[in-house]
Coordinates of C-alpha atoms in Angstrom, one line a residue:
G35 CA -0.1 0.2 -0.1
G36 CA 3.4 2.6 -0.2
R37 CA 4.5 4.8 -2.6
P38 CA 7.6 4.6 -5.0
V39 CA 10.1 7.1 -3.0
G40 CA 11.8 10.4 -4.4
A41 CA 14.4 10.3 -7.2
E42 CA 16.2 12.3 -4.3
L43 CA 15.2 10.0 -0.7
L44 CA 16.8 7.2 -3.5
E45 CA 19.7 8.8 -3.9
S46 CA 20.4 9.6 -0.4
L47 CA 19.7 5.6 0.0
R48 CA 22.3 4.7 -2.8
G49 CA 25.7 5.0 -1.0
V50 CA 23.5 2.3 2.3
L51 CA 25.4 -1.0 0.3
T52 CA 28.8 0.3 -0.6
L53 CA 29.5 0.0 3.5
S54 CA 33.2 -0.8 2.6
H55 CA 34.4 -2.4 -0.5
G56 CA 35.9 -5.5 0.6
G57 CA 39.4 -5.7 0.9
A58 CA 41.0 -4.4 4.2
D59 CA 37.7 -2.4 4.7
E60 CA 35.6 -4.8 4.7
D61 CA 38.2 -6.9 7.3
R62 CA 38.6 -4.2 9.3
L63 CA 34.3 -3.3 10.0
F64 CA 33.5 -7.1 10.0
G65 CA 36.3 -8.9 10.6
S66 CA 37.8 -10.7 13.3
A67 CA 41.9 -9.6 15.5
S68 CA 42.8 -13.1 15.9
P69 CA 41.5 -16.4 14.2
R70 CA 38.2 -17.9 14.4
R71 CA 37.6 -21.8 15.2
V72 CA 34.6 -23.1 12.5
G73 CA 31.3 -22.1 14.3
E74 CA 32.6 -19.5 16.6
T75 CA 31.3 -16.2 16.6
W76 CA 32.3 -12.1 16.9
Q77 CA 31.5 -8.2 17.1
P78 CA 31.8 -6.5 14.3
D79 CA 34.0 -3.1 15.3
L80 CA 30.3 -1.1 15.4
A81 CA 31.8 2.0 16.4
A82 CA 33.9 1.5 12.8
V83 CA 30.4 0.4 11.1
A84 CA 28.3 3.7 12.7
A85 CA 31.5 6.2 11.5
D86 CA 31.8 4.5 8.0
L87 CA 27.4 4.9 7.4
A88 CA 28.1 8.5 8.3
R89 CA 30.2 9.1 5.8
A90 CA 28.2 7.0 3.0
T91 CA 25.1 8.1 4.0
P92 CA 22.0 9.9 5.9
F93 CA 22.4 7.6 8.4
R94 CA 23.4 8.0 12.5
L95 CA 24.1 5.9 14.7
E96 CA 25.7 5.5 18.3
P97 CA 27.5 1.8 19.2
A98 CA 25.4 1.9 22.1
H99 CA 22.0 1.0 20.3
M100 CA 23.8 -1.3 18.3
A101 CA 24.4 -5.0 18.4
G102 CA 25.8 -7.1 16.4
E103 CA 27.6 -10.7 15.5
M104 CA 29.6 -12.3 13.2
R105 CA 30.5 -16.3 12.4
L106 CA 32.8 -18.5 10.5
M107 CA 30.7 -21.1 9.1
E108 CA 32.7 -22.9 7.1
R109 CA 36.6 -22.6 6.3
R110 CA 37.4 -24.4 2.3
P111 CA 40.6 -25.6 0.9
D112 CA 41.3 -22.8 -0.7
E113 CA 42.0 -20.2 2.6
S114 CA 38.8 -18.8 1.6
L115 CA 36.2 -18.5 4.9
V116 CA 32.6 -18.6 4.8
I117 CA 31.2 -15.9 7.0
E118 CA 27.6 -14.3 7.5
G119 CA 26.4 -12.1 10.6
G120 CA 24.8 -8.7 11.0
I121 CA 23.8 -5.9 12.9
T122 CA 20.9 -4.4 14.4
A123 CA 20.1 -0.4 15.5
T124 CA 17.9 0.9 16.9
D125 CA 17.4 5.0 17.9
V126 CA 18.7 6.0 13.9
Q127 CA 19.1 9.4 13.7
M128 CA 19.4 11.1 9.9
T129 CA 20.6 13.8 8.5
N130 CA 18.9 16.9 6.5
L131 CA 15.6 16.4 7.7
P132 CA 13.4 18.5 7.5
A133 CA 12.7 21.8 10.0
G134 CA 11.5 20.6 13.5
A135 CA 10.9 17.0 12.2
T136 CA 11.5 14.1 14.7
L137 CA 11.8 10.4 14.3
S138 CA 10.7 7.2 16.4
A139 CA 10.5 3.7 16.1
T140 CA 13.4 3.4 13.5
Q141 CA 15.4 -0.1 13.8
L142 CA 18.1 -0.4 10.8
T143 CA 19.5 -4.0 10.1
I144 CA 22.4 -4.9 8.0
A145 CA 22.8 -8.2 6.8
M146 CA 25.8 -9.8 5.7
S147 CA 27.5 -13.6 4.3
G148 CA 29.7 -14.0 1.9
V149 CA 32.5 -16.4 1.0
L150 CA 35.9 -14.3 1.7
P151 CA 39.9 -15.1 1.5
E152 CA 42.2 -15.1 4.4
D153 CA 44.2 -12.6 2.8
P154 CA 42.4 -9.6 2.8
A155 CA 44.4 -8.6 -0.3
R156 CA 42.6 -10.6 -2.2
H157 CA 38.6 -10.6 -3.2
A158 CA 35.8 -12.0 -1.7
T159 CA 34.7 -15.0 -4.5
S160 CA 31.3 -13.4 -3.2
E161 CA 28.8 -11.3 -1.6
A162 CA 25.9 -11.0 -0.2
K163 CA 24.5 -7.6 1.8
G164 CA 21.3 -6.8 2.7
L165 CA 19.8 -3.4 4.3
E166 CA 16.4 -2.9 6.3
M167 CA 15.1 0.2 7.6
S168 CA 11.8 1.5 9.3
L169 CA 11.0 4.2 10.7
T170 CA 8.6 6.6 11.3
M171 CA 8.8 10.5 10.8
N172 CA 6.3 13.4 12.7
I173 CA 7.0 16.9 10.3
P174 CA 5.2 20.0 11.8
S175 CA 3.1 21.6 9.3
P176 CA 0.5 24.7 9.4
E177 CA -2.6 22.0 9.1
G178 CA -1.2 20.1 12.0
T179 CA 1.6 16.9 12.5
V180 CA 2.4 15.1 9.3
V181 CA 3.3 11.0 10.3
M182 CA 5.3 9.2 7.6
Q183 CA 5.9 5.5 8.2
M184 CA 8.9 4.6 5.8
R185 CA 10.0 0.8 5.4
M186 CA 12.9 0.2 2.6
R187 CA 14.6 -2.9 1.7
M188 CA 17.9 -2.8 -0.1
R189 CA 20.0 -6.1 -0.9
G190 CA 23.1 -6.6 -3.2
E191 CA 25.0 -9.7 -4.3
L192 CA 27.9 -10.6 -6.1
D193 CA 29.4 -13.6 -7.1
R194 CA 32.7 -13.7 -8.9
E195 CA 32.2 -17.6 -9.3
A196 CA 30.1 -16.9 -11.9
L197 CA 31.4 -14.2 -14.0

């Protein structure tokens, strides 16, 4: 029952799936500081993820309102790792809101999986990243408060094996 978003909002959200571009950046955000065994989990660098999103998008996250976990699913003979995990954030803020506008009921979820090399200088074999966002925006107007509810889902996949 919703309507398509405008070009300006779509453009401001376009950078979301640019969250890290593989290699060292991805390893810095989502990697583990120490070697892991299959099945082990670790927390991504939530402060670095929040800072990366702030550079690329209008979203502002506070690490205190974030949680996340990554898991090593498989170690392959070709020295690649199958990893999956994600991050959730609440109390998400945005820049450039209309004057007097406030946000409530904000939630952002990032999910990712991939076949990544143990050597971060090599490219990932495959990656999938998704972002889901929901929020309510209250915008004051001369006729009263306009309440806008927004839900957005983005997903990007890269499979170098298929190329």
